[in-house]
Amino acid sequence: NEMAVQLHAQFQERESLLQAVSHEIGTPLSRIRFRLEQLEQEASTPEQRKRLEALAGDLDDLDQLSSELVGWMDTDASQQARRDFDVCPVLESLIELECQPAGRTLHASLTSPTRPLVIRADQRQFQRAMENLLRNAVRYASSAIVIDVAEAGRAVCIEVRDDGPGVP
């Protein structure tokens, strides 16, 4: 019984900490968003507006991460976030966002079947994992990144390759 009481107290402390961290992150995010809105009003070229839109998207991602901190305390939340979605449109948008490094020419291609490849997953977590893989490929690629998507029985197989010096 004492152990159960201690575990319950620890879970409550962890939940309070996550809520506090989420709240504290929100304050600088709000200040940054306000300053970004000011910059958007002053933007004079399409390129500047596009960069500011990308920053706004990054801020949205940080807001979402902050909310997810609290959501992790709910054990049912991960199951509720799962839904069916086609992986190819997600990958196409990530290629457009992640595979255009400044000052470099990098060719990124996606090879996939013509029909949708649907998986059941938390799309945000899937996107976050693929972003990490693509950022790593961009960092080490010499000139090309290839993403192959294929059916493997009842699963979908995604392979990310680059022509850099990394592991085979």
JSON list of C-alpha atoms in Angstrom, two decimals, residues 21-22 43 67 72 83-84 165:
[
{"chain": "A", "resi": 21, "resn": "VAL", "atom": "CA", "xyz": [6.79, 23.07, -18.47]},
{"chain": "A", "resi": 22, "resn": "SER", "atom": "CA", "xyz": [4.10, 23.28, -21.12]},
{"chain": "A", "resi": 43, "resn": "ALA", "atom": "CA", "xyz": [7.78, 41.73, -45.34]},
{"chain": "A", "resi": 67, "resn": "SER", "atom": "CA", "xyz": [0.27, 20.41, -25.87]},
{"chain": "A", "resi": 72, "resn": "TRP", "atom": "CA", "xyz": [1.29, 12.10, -22.70]},
{"chain": "A", "resi": 83, "resn": "ARG", "atom": "CA", "xyz": [-6.05, 7.19, -37.64]},
{"chain": "A", "resi": 84, "resn": "ASP", "atom": "CA", "xyz": [-5.76, 5.97, -41.20]},
{"chain": "A", "resi": 165, "resn": "PRO", "atom": "CA", "xyz": [29.43, 9.00, -46.77]}
]
